[in-house]
């Protein structure tokens, strides 16, 4: 990867961290360097720059894993399996990060670390699915068989995920924005209602995390390929 | 036998306490889930062990095998859950169904859904090395939307809701079944012919 891109990613993430944490929230905010005071959220609103991009990145990584799984079944090319498992591993990591940040946010906004809100249930299932995915992979010795079985499992899991992410949180009432009865959070996933400067930092963070994912993914895929070649040499 | 064992365990743990019907509905589905798991995980393992899978592979297409197994599993699980549901109502006094139509519809759709999702998973398990323990681990996250919906409609049935109130939940159950069977049909060939 181009070193300039790496430097750019580092700068973007650093900027998000510094700006997201240091800009003060004030009543009647004006200009770029002041966040509006949101009743109920207050200083905790900063978490949106980290929690949401993490969740987004993990969903993206899982979709990439699913996509490469399908590609593997079509072509039987082992390289697609490497891509699939690299992406799934990163997805799981970002998913854990999103769970942890979300859980801390829940503690201070809703009162406890875990409330079995529909959205919390769905991320818990996502963790279970990909936990099971790696258990399945470790249970099969043969490379080709492992690739096929895990691709099939990720497809079967992939078709149930929409029930959790899009159906259940909307028909059940809950605490997370976007639940049933939440007038402000309607929309495909969430309708964004933020002040312009928060929105700007939010999108920069989204781009930063997506690029970070891509960087980590390309690192992982290259090491996986080298490991594979070492195995064949031995 | 498994059903009798779990049911008597439930009864012993309940003792003479009165338990809210929400928990009883949840427990009914726990009993059904684990009874189904113990039976369904063997679907393809026996074929591999006896060596009959080779003959099947030669004789017919993968889709035919899948549909045959699906029908067999559906019949098996439906009769099992009907048996469990009847026994459960008999032995647990607090569990009184007010709306029979919702309850039996739930049992039927829940059983088909269990069979639909487990057939493909059983095919995966048959190829893996650790067969017994892996199945519930793989099946649980995939079956959870189904189980949650089933528990919800069972609660509705105990509360005596009208059939119309449960239609939305049945739609979700039916779409789950259709999605499961369609996806399985597409990917089964890869697992089977491997």
Coordinates of C-alpha atoms in Angstrom, one line a residue:
Chain A
X1 CA 0.0 0.0 0.0
X2 CA 1.1 3.5 -0.7
X3 CA 2.8 5.1 2.3
X4 CA 1.0 8.4 1.6
X5 CA -2.3 6.6 2.1
X6 CA -1.1 5.2 5.4
X7 CA -0.1 8.6 6.6
X8 CA -3.4 10.0 5.5
X9 CA -5.3 7.3 7.4
X10 CA -3.3 8.0 10.5
X11 CA -4.0 11.8 10.2
X12 CA -7.7 11.3 9.7
X13 CA -8.1 9.0 12.7
X14 CA -5.9 11.3 14.9
X15 CA -7.9 14.3 13.8
X16 CA -11.2 12.6 14.7
X17 CA -9.9 11.5 18.1
X18 CA -8.5 15.0 18.9
X19 CA -11.5 17.0 17.6
X20 CA -14.1 14.5 18.8
X21 CA -12.8 14.6 22.4
X22 CA -11.5 18.2 22.7
X23 CA -14.3 20.3 21.2
X24 CA -16.4 21.6 24.1
X25 CA -20.2 21.2 24.3
X26 CA -21.9 24.5 25.0
X27 CA -25.4 25.9 25.1
X28 CA -26.2 27.8 21.9
X29 CA -23.1 26.6 20.0
X30 CA -21.7 28.7 17.2
X31 CA -18.9 28.1 14.8
X32 CA -16.9 24.9 14.1
X33 CA -15.2 24.6 17.5
X34 CA -18.3 24.3 19.6
X35 CA -20.7 21.3 19.8
X36 CA -24.4 22.0 20.7
X37 CA -25.6 20.8 24.1
X38 CA -28.0 17.9 23.6
X39 CA -30.3 17.3 26.6
X40 CA -29.9 13.7 27.8
X41 CA -26.8 13.0 25.9
X42 CA -24.6 16.0 26.9
X43 CA -20.8 15.1 26.8
X44 CA -21.7 11.5 26.1
X45 CA -22.6 12.4 22.5
X46 CA -18.9 12.3 21.6
X47 CA -19.1 8.5 21.6
X48 CA -21.0 8.7 18.3
X49 CA -17.8 9.4 16.5
X50 CA -16.4 6.0 17.6
X51 CA -19.3 3.7 18.3
X52 CA -21.2 4.1 15.1
X53 CA -18.2 3.9 12.7
X54 CA -17.1 0.8 14.5
X55 CA -20.5 -0.9 14.0
X56 CA -20.6 0.3 10.4
X57 CA -17.1 -1.1 9.7
X58 CA -17.9 -4.5 11.3
X59 CA -21.1 -4.8 9.1
X60 CA -19.0 -3.9 6.1
X61 CA -16.4 -6.5 7.0
X62 CA -19.0 -9.2 7.4
X63 CA -20.5 -8.3 4.1
X64 CA -17.1 -8.6 2.5
X65 CA -16.6 -12.0 4.2
X66 CA -20.0 -13.1 2.8
X67 CA -19.2 -11.8 -0.6
X68 CA -15.8 -13.6 -0.8
X69 CA -17.5 -16.7 0.6
X70 CA -19.9 -16.7 -2.3
X71 CA -17.0 -16.1 -4.7
X72 CA -15.2 -19.1 -3.2
X73 CA -18.1 -21.4 -3.8
X74 CA -18.3 -20.2 -7.4
X75 CA -14.7 -20.5 -8.3
X76 CA -13.2 -22.9 -5.7
X77 CA -10.2 -20.5 -5.6
X78 CA -8.5 -20.8 -2.2
X79 CA -7.4 -17.2 -2.3
X80 CA -11.1 -16.1 -1.9
X81 CA -11.3 -18.2 1.3
X82 CA -8.3 -16.4 2.7
X83 CA -9.9 -13.1 1.9
X84 CA -13.2 -14.2 3.5
X85 CA -11.6 -15.3 6.7
X86 CA -9.4 -12.3 7.0
X87 CA -12.4 -10.0 6.6
X88 CA -14.5 -12.0 9.1
X89 CA -11.8 -11.8 11.7
X90 CA -11.6 -8.0 11.4
X91 CA -15.4 -7.8 11.4
X92 CA -15.4 -9.7 14.7
X93 CA -12.8 -7.4 16.1
X94 CA -14.7 -4.2 15.2
X95 CA -17.9 -5.9 16.4
X96 CA -16.4 -6.5 19.8
X97 CA -15.2 -2.8 19.9
X98 CA -18.7 -1.6 18.9
X99 CA -20.2 -3.8 21.7
X100 CA -17.8 -2.4 24.3
X101 CA -18.2 1.2 23.4
X102 CA -22.0 0.7 23.1
X103 CA -22.1 -1.0 26.4
X104 CA -20.2 1.8 28.1
X105 CA -22.5 4.3 26.5
X106 CA -25.5 2.3 27.7
X107 CA -24.2 2.3 31.3
X108 CA -24.1 6.1 31.4
X109 CA -27.2 6.8 29.4
X110 CA -29.6 3.9 30.1
X111 CA -28.3 2.9 33.6
X112 CA -26.7 -0.5 33.0
X113 CA -24.1 -2.1 30.8
X114 CA -26.6 -4.5 29.3
X115 CA -30.3 -4.1 28.9
X116 CA -31.3 -6.6 26.3
X117 CA -32.5 -3.8 24.1
X118 CA -33.3 -5.3 20.6
X119 CA -30.3 -3.7 19.2
X120 CA -28.1 -5.1 21.9
X121 CA -29.6 -8.5 21.2
X122 CA -28.8 -8.3 17.6
X123 CA -25.2 -7.4 18.1
X124 CA -25.0 -10.3 20.6
X125 CA -26.3 -12.7 17.9
X126 CA -23.8 -11.3 15.5
X127 CA -21.0 -12.1 17.9
X128 CA -22.4 -15.6 18.5
X129 CA -22.6 -16.2 14.7
X130 CA -19.1 -15.3 14.0
X131 CA -17.9 -17.1 17.2
X132 CA -19.6 -20.2 15.8
X133 CA -18.0 -19.5 12.4
X134 CA -14.5 -19.7 13.8
X135 CA -15.4 -22.7 16.0
X136 CA -16.6 -24.4 12.8
X137 CA -13.4 -23.5 11.0
X138 CA -11.3 -24.9 13.8
X139 CA -13.3 -28.2 13.7
X140 CA -12.4 -29.1 10.1
X141 CA -8.9 -30.2 9.1
X142 CA -9.0 -30.3 5.4
X143 CA -8.4 -26.9 3.7
X144 CA -10.9 -27.2 0.9
X145 CA -13.7 -28.7 3.1
X146 CA -13.1 -26.0 5.7
X147 CA -13.5 -23.3 3.1
X148 CA -16.7 -24.8 1.6
X149 CA -18.4 -25.4 5.0
X150 CA -17.5 -22.0 6.5
X151 CA -18.7 -20.2 3.3
X152 CA -22.0 -22.1 3.4
X153 CA -22.4 -21.3 7.1
X154 CA -21.7 -17.6 6.6
X155 CA -24.3 -17.6 3.8
X156 CA -26.9 -19.2 6.0
X157 CA -26.0 -16.8 8.8
X158 CA -26.0 -13.9 6.4
X159 CA -29.6 -14.5 5.4
X160 CA -30.8 -14.5 9.0
X161 CA -28.9 -11.3 9.9
X162 CA -31.5 -9.0 8.2
X163 CA -34.2 -10.3 10.6
X164 CA -32.1 -9.0 13.4
X165 CA -30.7 -5.7 12.1
X166 CA -33.7 -4.5 10.1
X167 CA -36.9 -6.3 11.3
X168 CA -36.7 -6.9 15.0
X169 CA -35.3 -3.6 16.3
X170 CA -38.0 -1.8 14.3
X171 CA -41.0 -3.8 15.4
X172 CA -40.0 -4.0 19.1
X173 CA -39.8 -1.1 21.4
X174 CA -36.4 -0.4 22.8
X175 CA -33.9 2.2 24.0
X176 CA -31.6 2.5 21.0
X177 CA -32.5 5.1 18.4
X178 CA -34.5 3.6 15.5
X179 CA -36.7 1.5 17.7
X180 CA -40.5 1.3 17.5
X181 CA -42.1 4.5 18.7
X182 CA -39.0 6.6 18.3
X183 CA -40.1 9.5 16.1
X184 CA -36.7 11.0 15.7
X185 CA -34.8 8.0 14.7
X186 CA -36.9 6.8 11.7
X187 CA -35.1 6.0 8.5
X188 CA -33.3 3.2 6.7
X189 CA -31.0 2.7 9.6
X190 CA -30.9 6.0 11.4
X191 CA -31.8 9.4 10.2
X192 CA -29.0 11.7 11.0
X193 CA -29.9 14.7 13.0
X194 CA -26.7 16.4 14.1
X195 CA -25.2 19.8 13.9
X196 CA -23.2 20.4 10.8
X197 CA -19.8 20.3 12.5
X198 CA -20.6 17.1 14.3
X199 CA -21.9 15.6 11.0
X200 CA -18.6 16.6 9.3
X201 CA -16.5 14.9 12.0
X202 CA -18.8 11.9 12.0
X203 CA -18.4 11.4 8.3
X204 CA -14.7 11.9 8.4
X205 CA -14.6 9.3 11.1
X206 CA -16.7 6.9 9.0
X207 CA -14.2 7.3 6.1
X208 CA -11.3 7.0 8.4
X209 CA -12.5 3.8 10.0
X210 CA -13.4 2.3 6.6
X211 CA -9.9 3.1 5.3
X212 CA -8.4 1.7 8.5
X213 CA -10.4 -1.5 7.9
X214 CA -9.1 -1.7 4.3
X215 CA -5.5 -1.2 5.5
X216 CA -5.7 -3.9 8.2
X217 CA -7.5 -6.2 5.7
X218 CA -4.7 -5.8 3.1
X219 CA -2.1 -6.5 5.8
X220 CA -3.9 -9.6 7.0
X221 CA -4.5 -11.0 3.5
X222 CA -0.8 -10.5 2.6
X223 CA 0.4 -12.3 5.8
X224 CA -2.2 -15.0 5.2
X225 CA -0.9 -15.6 1.7
X226 CA 2.7 -15.7 2.9
X227 CA 1.8 -18.2 5.6
X228 CA 0.0 -20.4 3.1
X229 CA 3.1 -20.4 0.9
X230 CA 5.3 -21.3 3.8
X231 CA 3.0 -24.2 4.5
X232 CA 3.3 -25.5 1.0
X233 CA 7.1 -25.2 1.1
X234 CA 7.3 -27.2 4.3
Chain B
X1 CA -37.3 -40.5 26.2
X2 CA -35.4 -37.2 26.0
X3 CA -38.7 -35.3 26.1
X4 CA -39.9 -37.2 29.2
X5 CA -36.5 -36.5 30.9
X6 CA -36.5 -32.8 30.3
X7 CA -40.2 -32.4 31.1
X8 CA -39.7 -34.1 34.5
X9 CA -36.7 -31.9 35.1
X10 CA -38.8 -28.9 34.5
X11 CA -41.5 -30.2 36.8
X12 CA -39.1 -31.0 39.6
X13 CA -37.5 -27.5 39.3
X14 CA -41.0 -25.9 39.4
X15 CA -42.1 -27.9 42.4
X16 CA -45.3 -26.4 43.7
X17 CA -44.4 -22.8 42.9
X18 CA -46.6 -20.8 40.6
X19 CA -44.6 -19.5 37.7
X20 CA -45.6 -16.7 35.4
X21 CA -46.8 -17.9 32.0
X22 CA -44.1 -15.9 30.1
X23 CA -41.5 -18.1 31.6
X24 CA -43.5 -21.2 31.0
X25 CA -43.8 -20.3 27.3
X26 CA -40.1 -19.8 27.1
X27 CA -39.5 -23.1 28.8
X28 CA -41.7 -25.0 26.3
X29 CA -39.5 -23.7 23.5
X30 CA -36.4 -24.6 25.4
X31 CA -37.6 -28.2 25.6
X32 CA -38.6 -28.3 21.9
X33 CA -35.3 -26.7 20.9
X34 CA -33.1 -29.2 22.7
X35 CA -35.2 -32.2 21.8
X36 CA -35.0 -31.1 18.1
X37 CA -31.3 -30.6 18.4
X38 CA -30.7 -34.1 19.7
X39 CA -32.7 -35.7 16.9
X40 CA -31.8 -33.5 14.0
X41 CA -28.0 -33.4 14.3
X42 CA -28.0 -37.1 13.3
X43 CA -29.7 -36.5 9.9
X44 CA -26.7 -36.8 7.7
X45 CA -24.2 -38.3 10.1
X46 CA -25.9 -41.7 9.9
X47 CA -25.7 -41.6 6.1
X48 CA -21.9 -40.9 6.3
X49 CA -21.3 -43.5 8.9
X50 CA -23.2 -46.3 7.1
X51 CA -21.6 -45.2 3.8
X52 CA -25.0 -44.8 2.1
X53 CA -24.3 -41.2 1.2
X54 CA -22.1 -42.4 -1.7
X55 CA -24.9 -44.3 -3.3
X56 CA -27.3 -41.4 -2.8
X57 CA -24.8 -39.1 -4.5
X58 CA -24.6 -41.4 -7.5
X59 CA -28.3 -42.0 -7.8
X60 CA -29.9 -38.6 -7.5
X61 CA -29.4 -34.9 -7.6
X62 CA -28.4 -32.9 -4.5
X63 CA -31.7 -30.9 -4.4
X64 CA -33.7 -34.2 -4.3
X65 CA -31.7 -35.4 -1.3
X66 CA -32.2 -32.0 0.4
X67 CA -35.9 -32.0 -0.1
X68 CA -36.3 -35.6 1.0
X69 CA -34.4 -34.9 4.2
X70 CA -36.3 -31.7 4.8
X71 CA -39.7 -33.4 4.5
X72 CA -38.5 -36.2 6.8
X73 CA -37.2 -33.7 9.4
X74 CA -40.3 -31.6 9.2
X75 CA -42.6 -34.6 9.9
X76 CA -40.3 -35.7 12.7
X77 CA -40.1 -32.4 14.4
X78 CA -43.8 -31.6 14.0
X79 CA -44.9 -34.8 15.6
X80 CA -42.3 -34.3 18.3
X81 CA -43.4 -30.8 19.1
X82 CA -47.1 -31.7 19.0
X83 CA -46.3 -34.5 21.5
X84 CA -44.3 -32.1 23.7
X85 CA -47.0 -29.4 23.5
X86 CA -49.7 -31.9 24.5
X87 CA -47.7 -33.3 27.4
X88 CA -46.6 -29.9 28.5
X89 CA -50.2 -28.7 28.8
X90 CA -51.2 -31.9 30.6
X91 CA -48.6 -31.9 33.3
X92 CA -48.2 -28.1 33.9
X93 CA -51.4 -26.7 35.4
X94 CA -50.5 -23.1 35.1
X95 CA -50.0 -23.3 31.4
X96 CA -53.5 -22.8 30.0
X97 CA -53.9 -21.9 26.3
X98 CA -56.7 -19.4 25.6
X99 CA -56.4 -19.2 21.9
X100 CA -55.8 -22.6 20.5
X101 CA -55.5 -21.5 16.8
X102 CA -52.5 -19.2 17.6
X103 CA -50.8 -21.9 19.7
X104 CA -51.1 -24.7 17.1
X105 CA -50.1 -22.4 14.3
X106 CA -47.0 -21.5 16.3
X107 CA -46.1 -25.1 16.9
X108 CA -46.6 -25.9 13.2
X109 CA -44.6 -23.0 11.9
X110 CA -42.0 -23.3 14.6
X111 CA -41.4 -26.9 13.7
X112 CA -41.1 -26.3 10.0
X113 CA -38.7 -23.4 10.7
X114 CA -36.6 -25.6 13.0
X115 CA -36.4 -28.4 10.4
X116 CA -35.6 -25.9 7.5
X117 CA -32.7 -24.3 9.3
X118 CA -31.3 -27.5 10.9
X119 CA -31.3 -29.7 7.7
X120 CA -28.5 -27.6 6.1
X121 CA -26.6 -27.3 9.4
X122 CA -26.8 -31.1 9.9
X123 CA -25.3 -31.5 6.4
X124 CA -22.4 -29.2 7.5
X125 CA -21.9 -31.1 10.7
X126 CA -21.7 -34.4 9.0
X127 CA -18.5 -33.2 7.3
X128 CA -16.9 -31.7 10.4
X129 CA -14.8 -33.6 12.9
X130 CA -16.4 -32.9 16.2
X131 CA -20.0 -33.7 15.4
X132 CA -22.0 -33.8 18.5
X133 CA -21.1 -30.6 20.3
X134 CA -20.8 -28.3 17.3
X135 CA -24.5 -28.6 16.3
X136 CA -26.2 -26.5 19.0
X137 CA -23.4 -23.9 18.7
X138 CA -24.0 -23.4 15.0
X139 CA -27.8 -23.7 15.2
X140 CA -28.5 -21.4 18.1
X141 CA -27.7 -18.0 16.5
X142 CA -29.5 -18.9 13.3
X143 CA -32.6 -20.2 15.1
X144 CA -32.8 -17.4 17.6
X145 CA -35.1 -15.1 15.5
X146 CA -37.4 -18.1 15.1
X147 CA -37.4 -19.0 18.8
X148 CA -38.0 -15.4 19.9
X149 CA -41.0 -15.1 17.6
X150 CA -42.4 -18.4 18.7
X151 CA -42.1 -17.5 22.4
X152 CA -43.8 -14.2 21.6
X153 CA -46.8 -15.8 19.9
X154 CA -47.0 -18.5 22.5
X155 CA -47.4 -15.8 25.1
X156 CA -50.1 -14.2 22.9
X157 CA -51.9 -17.6 22.8
X158 CA -51.8 -17.9 26.6
X159 CA -53.0 -14.4 27.1
X160 CA -56.0 -15.1 24.8
X161 CA -55.2 -12.7 22.0
X162 CA -57.3 -12.8 18.8
X163 CA -55.8 -14.6 15.8
X164 CA -55.5 -11.3 13.9
X165 CA -53.1 -9.9 16.5
X166 CA -50.6 -12.6 15.8
X167 CA -50.7 -12.4 12.0
X168 CA -47.7 -10.0 11.8
X169 CA -45.6 -12.5 13.7
X170 CA -46.7 -15.4 11.6
X171 CA -45.7 -13.4 8.5
X172 CA -42.2 -13.1 10.0
X173 CA -42.1 -16.8 10.7
X174 CA -43.2 -17.7 7.2
X175 CA -40.7 -15.4 5.6
X176 CA -38.0 -16.9 7.8
X177 CA -38.9 -20.4 6.6
X178 CA -39.0 -19.3 2.9
X179 CA -35.6 -17.6 3.2
X180 CA -34.1 -20.5 5.0
X181 CA -35.3 -23.1 2.4
X182 CA -34.4 -21.0 -0.6
X183 CA -30.8 -20.3 0.7
X184 CA -30.3 -24.0 1.7
X185 CA -31.4 -25.2 -1.8
X186 CA -28.8 -23.0 -3.4
X187 CA -25.9 -23.9 -1.2
X188 CA -26.7 -27.5 -0.3
X189 CA -25.1 -28.8 -3.5
X190 CA -21.7 -27.5 -2.4
X191 CA -21.8 -29.2 0.9
X192 CA -23.3 -32.5 -0.4
X193 CA -20.9 -33.0 -3.3
X194 CA -17.8 -32.1 -1.4

